[in-house]
XYZ file of C-alpha atoms in Angstrom:
456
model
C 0.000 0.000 0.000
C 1.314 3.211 -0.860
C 1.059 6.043 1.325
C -0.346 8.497 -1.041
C -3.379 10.218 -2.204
C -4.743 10.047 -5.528
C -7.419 12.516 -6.967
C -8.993 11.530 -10.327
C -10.838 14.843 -12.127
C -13.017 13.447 -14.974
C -16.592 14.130 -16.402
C -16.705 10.728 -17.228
C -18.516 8.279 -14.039
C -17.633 5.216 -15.410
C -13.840 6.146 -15.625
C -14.142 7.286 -12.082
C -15.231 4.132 -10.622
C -12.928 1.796 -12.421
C -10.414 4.255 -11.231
C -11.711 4.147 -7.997
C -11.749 0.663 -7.676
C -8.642 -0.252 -9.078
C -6.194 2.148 -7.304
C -7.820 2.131 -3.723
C -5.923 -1.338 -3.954
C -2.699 0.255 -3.882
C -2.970 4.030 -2.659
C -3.848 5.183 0.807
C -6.943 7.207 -0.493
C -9.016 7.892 -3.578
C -10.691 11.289 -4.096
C -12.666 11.398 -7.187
C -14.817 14.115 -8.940
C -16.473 14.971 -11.876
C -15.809 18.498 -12.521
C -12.010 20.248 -11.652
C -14.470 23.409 -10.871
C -14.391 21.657 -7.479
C -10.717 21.337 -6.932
C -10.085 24.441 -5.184
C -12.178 23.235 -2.321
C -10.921 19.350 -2.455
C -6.861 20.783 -2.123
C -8.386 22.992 0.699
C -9.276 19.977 2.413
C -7.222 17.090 1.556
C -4.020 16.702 1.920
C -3.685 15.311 -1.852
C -0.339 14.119 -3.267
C -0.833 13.070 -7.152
C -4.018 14.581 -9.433
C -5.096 12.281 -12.035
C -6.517 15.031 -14.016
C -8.501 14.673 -17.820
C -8.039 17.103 -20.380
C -11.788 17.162 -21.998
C -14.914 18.243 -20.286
C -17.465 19.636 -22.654
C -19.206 17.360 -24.953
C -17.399 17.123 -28.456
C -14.008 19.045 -26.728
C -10.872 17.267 -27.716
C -8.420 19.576 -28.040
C -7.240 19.857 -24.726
C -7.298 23.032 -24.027
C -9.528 22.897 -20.710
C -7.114 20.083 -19.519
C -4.225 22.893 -19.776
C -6.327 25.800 -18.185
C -7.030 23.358 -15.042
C -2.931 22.347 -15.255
C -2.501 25.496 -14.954
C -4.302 26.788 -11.921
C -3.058 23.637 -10.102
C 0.043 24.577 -10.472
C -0.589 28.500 -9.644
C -1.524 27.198 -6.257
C 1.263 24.882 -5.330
C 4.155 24.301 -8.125
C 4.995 21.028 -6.528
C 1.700 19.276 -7.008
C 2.465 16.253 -9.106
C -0.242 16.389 -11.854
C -0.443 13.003 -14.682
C -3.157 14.413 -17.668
C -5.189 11.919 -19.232
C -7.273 12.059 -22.692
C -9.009 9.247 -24.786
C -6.975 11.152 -28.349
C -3.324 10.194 -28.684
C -1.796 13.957 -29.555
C 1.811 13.892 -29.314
C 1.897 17.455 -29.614
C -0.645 18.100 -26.804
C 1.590 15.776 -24.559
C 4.680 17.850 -25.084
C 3.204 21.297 -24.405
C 1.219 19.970 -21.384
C 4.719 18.344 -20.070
C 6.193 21.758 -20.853
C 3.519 23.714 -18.587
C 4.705 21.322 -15.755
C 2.415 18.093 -15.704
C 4.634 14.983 -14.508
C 3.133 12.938 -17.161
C 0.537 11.573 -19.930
C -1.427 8.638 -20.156
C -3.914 7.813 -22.599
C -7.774 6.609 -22.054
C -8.874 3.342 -21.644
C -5.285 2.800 -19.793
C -3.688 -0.211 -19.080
C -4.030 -1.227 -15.649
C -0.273 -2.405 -15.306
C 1.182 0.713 -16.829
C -1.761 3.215 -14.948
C 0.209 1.738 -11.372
C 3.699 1.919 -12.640
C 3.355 6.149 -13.849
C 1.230 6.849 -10.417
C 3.649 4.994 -8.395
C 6.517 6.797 -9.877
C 5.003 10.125 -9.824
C 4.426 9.419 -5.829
C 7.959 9.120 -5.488
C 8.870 11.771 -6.860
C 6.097 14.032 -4.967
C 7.666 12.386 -1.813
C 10.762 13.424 -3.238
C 9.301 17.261 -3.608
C 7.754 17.228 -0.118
C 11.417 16.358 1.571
C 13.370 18.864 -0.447
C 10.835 21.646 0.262
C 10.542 20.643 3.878
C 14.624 21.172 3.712
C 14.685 24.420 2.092
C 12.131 26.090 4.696
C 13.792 24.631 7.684
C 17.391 25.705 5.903
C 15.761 29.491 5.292
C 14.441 29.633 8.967
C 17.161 28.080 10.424
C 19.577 31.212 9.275
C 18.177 33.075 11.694
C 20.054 31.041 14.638
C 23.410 29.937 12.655
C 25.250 32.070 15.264
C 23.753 29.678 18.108
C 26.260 27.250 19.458
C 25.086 25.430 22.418
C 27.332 24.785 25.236
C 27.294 21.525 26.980
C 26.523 20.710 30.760
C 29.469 21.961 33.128
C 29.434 21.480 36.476
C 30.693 19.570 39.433
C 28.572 20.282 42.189
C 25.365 17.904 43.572
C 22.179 19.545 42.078
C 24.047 18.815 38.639
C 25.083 15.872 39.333
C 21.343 15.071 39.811
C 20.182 16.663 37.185
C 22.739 14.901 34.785
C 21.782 11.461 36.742
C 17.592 12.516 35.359
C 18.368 13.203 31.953
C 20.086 9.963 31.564
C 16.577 8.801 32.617
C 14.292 10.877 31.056
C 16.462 11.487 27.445
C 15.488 8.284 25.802
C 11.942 8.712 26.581
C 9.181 10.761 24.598
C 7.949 12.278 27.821
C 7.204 15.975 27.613
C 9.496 18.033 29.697
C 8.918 21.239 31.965
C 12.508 23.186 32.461
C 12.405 25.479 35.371
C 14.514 28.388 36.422
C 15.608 31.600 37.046
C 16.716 33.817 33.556
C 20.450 32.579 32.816
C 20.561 29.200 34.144
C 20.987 27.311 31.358
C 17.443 25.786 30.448
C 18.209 26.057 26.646
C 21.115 24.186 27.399
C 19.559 21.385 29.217
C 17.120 21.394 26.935
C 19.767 20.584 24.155
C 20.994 17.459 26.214
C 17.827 16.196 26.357
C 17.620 16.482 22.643
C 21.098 14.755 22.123
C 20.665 12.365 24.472
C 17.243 11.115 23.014
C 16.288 8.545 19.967
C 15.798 11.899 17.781
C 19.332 13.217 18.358
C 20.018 12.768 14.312
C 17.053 14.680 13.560
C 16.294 18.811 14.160
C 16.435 20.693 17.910
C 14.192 23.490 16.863
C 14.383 26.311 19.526
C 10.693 28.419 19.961
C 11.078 31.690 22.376
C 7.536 32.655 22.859
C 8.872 35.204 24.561
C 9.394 37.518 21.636
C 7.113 35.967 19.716
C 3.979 38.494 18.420
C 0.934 37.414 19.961
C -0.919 38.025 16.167
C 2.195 35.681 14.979
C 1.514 32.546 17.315
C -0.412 30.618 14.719
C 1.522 31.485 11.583
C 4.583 30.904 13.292
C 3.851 27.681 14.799
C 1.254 26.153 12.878
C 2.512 27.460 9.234
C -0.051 29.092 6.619
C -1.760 28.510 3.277
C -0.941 30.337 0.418
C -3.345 33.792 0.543
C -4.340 32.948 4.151
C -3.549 36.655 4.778
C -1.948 39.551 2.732
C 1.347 38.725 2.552
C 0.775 35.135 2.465
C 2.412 34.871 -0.744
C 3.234 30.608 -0.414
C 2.853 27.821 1.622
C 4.936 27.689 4.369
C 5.020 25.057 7.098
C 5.270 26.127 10.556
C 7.640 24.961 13.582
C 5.917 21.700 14.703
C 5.717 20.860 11.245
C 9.660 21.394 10.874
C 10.545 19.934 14.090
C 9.312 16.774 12.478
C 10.799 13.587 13.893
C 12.678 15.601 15.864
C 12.437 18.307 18.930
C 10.856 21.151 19.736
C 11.507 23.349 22.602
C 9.092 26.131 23.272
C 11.012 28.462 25.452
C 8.660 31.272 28.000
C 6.111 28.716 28.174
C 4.627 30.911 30.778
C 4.669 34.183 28.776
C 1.449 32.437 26.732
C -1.790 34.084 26.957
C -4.979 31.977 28.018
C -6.416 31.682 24.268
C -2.908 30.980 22.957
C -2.209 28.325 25.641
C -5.384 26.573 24.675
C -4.289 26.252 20.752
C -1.193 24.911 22.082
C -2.773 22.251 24.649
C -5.363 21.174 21.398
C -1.992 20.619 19.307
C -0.296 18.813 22.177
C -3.347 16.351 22.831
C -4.154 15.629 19.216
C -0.505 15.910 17.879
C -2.003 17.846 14.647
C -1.834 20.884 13.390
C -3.996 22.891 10.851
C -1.871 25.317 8.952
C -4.089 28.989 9.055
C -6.331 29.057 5.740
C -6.382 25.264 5.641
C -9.276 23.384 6.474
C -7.147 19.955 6.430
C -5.536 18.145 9.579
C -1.666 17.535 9.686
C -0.414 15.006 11.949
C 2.869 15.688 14.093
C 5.684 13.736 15.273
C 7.906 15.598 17.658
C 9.317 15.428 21.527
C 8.128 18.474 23.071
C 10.042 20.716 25.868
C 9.052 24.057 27.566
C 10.908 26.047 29.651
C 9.794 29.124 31.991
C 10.884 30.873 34.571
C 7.881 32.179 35.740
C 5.611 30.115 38.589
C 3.353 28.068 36.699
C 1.561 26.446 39.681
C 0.704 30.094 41.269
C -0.209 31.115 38.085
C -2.875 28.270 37.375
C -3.887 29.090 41.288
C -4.830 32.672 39.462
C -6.319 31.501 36.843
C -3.205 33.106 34.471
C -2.202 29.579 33.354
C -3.975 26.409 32.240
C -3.837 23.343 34.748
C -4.544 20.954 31.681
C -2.030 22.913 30.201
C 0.679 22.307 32.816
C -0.318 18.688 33.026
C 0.383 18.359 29.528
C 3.459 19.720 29.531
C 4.957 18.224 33.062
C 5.331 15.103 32.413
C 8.929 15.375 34.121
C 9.783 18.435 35.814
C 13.388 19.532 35.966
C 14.228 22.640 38.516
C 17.768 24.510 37.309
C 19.713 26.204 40.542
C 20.839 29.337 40.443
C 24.716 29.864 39.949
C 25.135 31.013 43.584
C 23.803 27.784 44.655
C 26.272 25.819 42.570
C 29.521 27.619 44.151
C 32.221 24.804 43.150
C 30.738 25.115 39.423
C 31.781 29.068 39.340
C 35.517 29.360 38.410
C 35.320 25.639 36.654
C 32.418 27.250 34.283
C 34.935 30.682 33.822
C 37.778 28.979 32.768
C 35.777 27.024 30.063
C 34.538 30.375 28.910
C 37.625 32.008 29.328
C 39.518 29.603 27.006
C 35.876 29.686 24.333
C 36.376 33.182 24.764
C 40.114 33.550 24.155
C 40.093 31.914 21.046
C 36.817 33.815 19.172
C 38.762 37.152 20.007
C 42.470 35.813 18.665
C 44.020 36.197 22.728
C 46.857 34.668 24.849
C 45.251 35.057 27.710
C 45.300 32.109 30.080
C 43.949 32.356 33.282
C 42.297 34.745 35.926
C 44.635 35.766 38.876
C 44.062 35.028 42.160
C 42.193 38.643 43.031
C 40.030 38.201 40.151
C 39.097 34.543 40.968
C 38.320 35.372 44.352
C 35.948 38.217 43.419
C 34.438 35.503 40.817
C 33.706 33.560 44.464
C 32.826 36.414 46.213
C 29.684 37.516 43.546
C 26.061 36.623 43.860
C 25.750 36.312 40.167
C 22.129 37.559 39.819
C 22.439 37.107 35.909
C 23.531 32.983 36.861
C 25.557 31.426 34.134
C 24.221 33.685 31.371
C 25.908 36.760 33.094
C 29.382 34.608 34.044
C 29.641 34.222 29.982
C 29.161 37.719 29.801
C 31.123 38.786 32.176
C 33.971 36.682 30.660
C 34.036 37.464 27.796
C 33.459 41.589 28.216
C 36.784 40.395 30.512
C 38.437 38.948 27.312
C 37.471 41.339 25.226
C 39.090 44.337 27.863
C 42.190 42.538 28.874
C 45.617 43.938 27.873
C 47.842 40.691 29.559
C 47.697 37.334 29.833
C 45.932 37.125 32.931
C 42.248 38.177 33.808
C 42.785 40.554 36.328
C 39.660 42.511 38.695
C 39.692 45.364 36.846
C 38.838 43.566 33.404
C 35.933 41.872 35.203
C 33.825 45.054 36.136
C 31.631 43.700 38.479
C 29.382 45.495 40.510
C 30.072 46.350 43.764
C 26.821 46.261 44.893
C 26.445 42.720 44.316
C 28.938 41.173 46.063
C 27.838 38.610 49.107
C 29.468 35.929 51.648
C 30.049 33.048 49.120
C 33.314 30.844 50.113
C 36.176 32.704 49.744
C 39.942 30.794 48.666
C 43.536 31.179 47.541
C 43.063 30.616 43.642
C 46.790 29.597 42.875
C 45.474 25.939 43.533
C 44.584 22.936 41.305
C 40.730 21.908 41.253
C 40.849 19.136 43.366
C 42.621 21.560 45.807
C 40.471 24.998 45.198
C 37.468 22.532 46.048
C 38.931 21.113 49.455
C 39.517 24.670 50.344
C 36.299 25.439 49.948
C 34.969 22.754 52.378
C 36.797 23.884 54.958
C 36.225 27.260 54.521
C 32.489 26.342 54.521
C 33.004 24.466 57.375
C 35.211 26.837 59.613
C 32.285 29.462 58.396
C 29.178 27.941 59.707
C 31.250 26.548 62.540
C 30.167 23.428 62.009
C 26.957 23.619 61.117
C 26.969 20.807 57.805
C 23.683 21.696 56.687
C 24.345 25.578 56.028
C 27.658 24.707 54.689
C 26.004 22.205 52.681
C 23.765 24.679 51.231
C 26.286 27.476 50.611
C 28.486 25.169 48.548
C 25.201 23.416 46.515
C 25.725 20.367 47.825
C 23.489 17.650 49.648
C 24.619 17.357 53.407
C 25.407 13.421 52.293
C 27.316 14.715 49.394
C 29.318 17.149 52.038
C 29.928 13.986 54.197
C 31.602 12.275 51.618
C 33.895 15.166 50.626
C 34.646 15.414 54.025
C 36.035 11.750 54.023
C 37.531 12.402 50.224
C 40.179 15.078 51.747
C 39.885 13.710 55.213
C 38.917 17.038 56.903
């Protein structure tokens, strides 16, 4: 069976039903009708893939010339359509101008069952054919947009990342919708790429959504794609998102920016897993893995009536909380040195470290901005220094964000620079393992066993 359908245009109802009845064998679906008058509202609702189309429809008419005229218009609405015309009077001449206006090919009337199969089965692979290539070109063309993004990967030492890390390696090769949460700068696109490259659909496309800047009047176009004349400047097809994230990923990023009539489109998409394309009539299924990320609180939100609970149970299937970059102090200098070395080679510098003052300011900061304003910072730092070194006055921090986070000599190795700042945590809170604990981002079991590691 062949995962096409067929529509057969002819005035003729015998040559419909033997049509009928002989290719519903082999094709998904058989449309048939007897004038091509209709076809504007058959396209509209079908998704059809080859038109069987005559060339005669008035009594006595055998030149052709209405076949043409209905060639044409096909094509005027989608170029792609795969069109085979079909007449009962062998003109050779007719053939070559209607191949020349764009028809895939010509059969004659009564056709031979054998041969009718063989040109419709061939012209479905080469609308299949059609269908990928144009699929490629619009993802290529909206996909230029974000050819600067590079994702980083996960970085980080500290416990709430190593349980994250230990969840994705759950979750990853599962098709279970995922809910990101976080403050701004965490790093939820980021997690949101592991997922993605973690997962059965790694091979196919991550396509990134921030609703956030998205024009509420844009939503549907955006995401769902449009028809050709669905509004002014509708001047082609053009699929949307979901329909490019096929097979693959989509992450929908501000989930909680959404307004109560656009979150219920989006919960009708998620449940049914179609889309309808604005100015189409016609269903499209989906197939992708869906993630949303927000930092805003979803459950108080739904408690106001701001955000959908069937919504939120839609999209929560797993629920992954991000920690703020002060809550992950042994992951601070580790994640400036990767950017520092990212950073050094985009701008063409020698510069290979950050000197002890600078590192301990790093330690000192409450990083309000998380990891997003550690890049930043970094690589404003690159960007200013003169040496070889990262010094305090090429980090330009604020002053007025500075807090009590661990404090130690930065002329140590990792293994070191982390042992110092147990004990500093420790010698801090006097003590007290479950404040230390939580000022170094660690479980209190996870403290415990650093404790023993460097036998403090």
């Amino acid at each position: 069976m062949i995962e096409a359908t067929v529509l057969v245009i002819d005035d003729d109802d015998d040559i419909l039903l033997s049509a009928r009845l002989f290719l519903k064998q082999h094709f998904r679906q058989v449309i048939t009708c007897k004038s091509p008058k209709e076809l504007n509202t058959l396209l509209s609702n079908h998704e059809v893939d080859i038109i069987l189309l005559d060339m005669n429809y008035q009594k006595g008419a055998s030149d052709g010339r209405e076949g043409l005229y209905w060639l044409d218009h096909i094509l005027s609405i989608d170029k792609d359509y795969v069109v085979i015309l079909m007449t009962a009077y062998g003109n050779v001449e007719l053939a070559v101008q209607a191949i020349k206006k764009g028809a895939t090919d010509f059969i004659l009337k009564p056709w031979e069952n054998e041969k009718l199969f063989a040109t419709l089965s061939s012209a479905s692979k080469l609308r299949q054919s059609n269908k990928r290539i144009k699929k490629l070109e619009k993802i290529h063309s909206s996909l230029q947009k974000d050819i600067n993004r590079q994702f980083e990967s996960i970085i980080g030492h500290s416990e709430p990342i190593k349980q994250l890390q230990h969840t994705l390696i759950k979750v990853a090769p599962t098709d279970a919708n995922v809910l990101i949460l976080g403050n701004n700068g965490t790093g939820k696109q980021v997690f949101a790429y592991e997922l993605h490259k973690l997962s059965q659909r790694k091979n196919q496309i991550f396509m990134h959504v921030d609703l956030g800047s998205l024009n509420e009047n844009l939503f549907e176009s955006e995401l769902f794609g449009y028809a050709k004349g669905a509004f002014t400047d509708a001047k082609e097809d053009k699929p949307g998102r979901f329909e490019m994230a096929e097979g693959g990923t989509i992450f929908l990023d501000e989930i909680g920016n959404l307004s109560l009539p656009l979150q219920a489109k989006l919960l009708s998409v998620i449940q049914n897993r179609t889309i309808n394309r604005l100015g189409e009539s016609k269903e499209r299924k989906i197939n992708i893995r869906l993630i949303t990320a927000t930092n805003m609180p979803l459950n108080e939100m739904v408690a106001k009536g701001t955000f959908r609970q069937d919504l939120l149970f839609r999209i929560n299937t797993v629920e992954l909380f991000l920690p703020a970059l002060a809550e992950r102090g042994v992951d601070i200098l580790l994640l400036a040195n990767h950017f520092l070395q990212s950073f050094s080679v985009k701008y063409h510098k020698r510069i290979t470290a950050f000197d002890e003052k600078a590192q301990t300011m790093m330690l000192n900061y409450h990083w309000p901005g998380n990891v997003r304003e550690l890049q930043h910072v970094v690589e404003r730092a690159v960007i200013m220094s003169d040496g070889h070194q990262i010094d305090p006055n090429d980090l330009q921090l604020s002053p007025q964000k500075f807090g009590s986070t661990i404090v130690v000599q930065s002329n140590l190795g990792l293994e070191e620079m982390e042992k110092a700042m147990v004990q500093k945590a420790i010698e801090k809170h006097k003590g007290n393992i479950s404040r230390a604990a939580a000022e170094l981002g660690l479980t209190r079991a996870a403290l415990y066993r650093r404790i023993e590691k460097f036998n403090i």
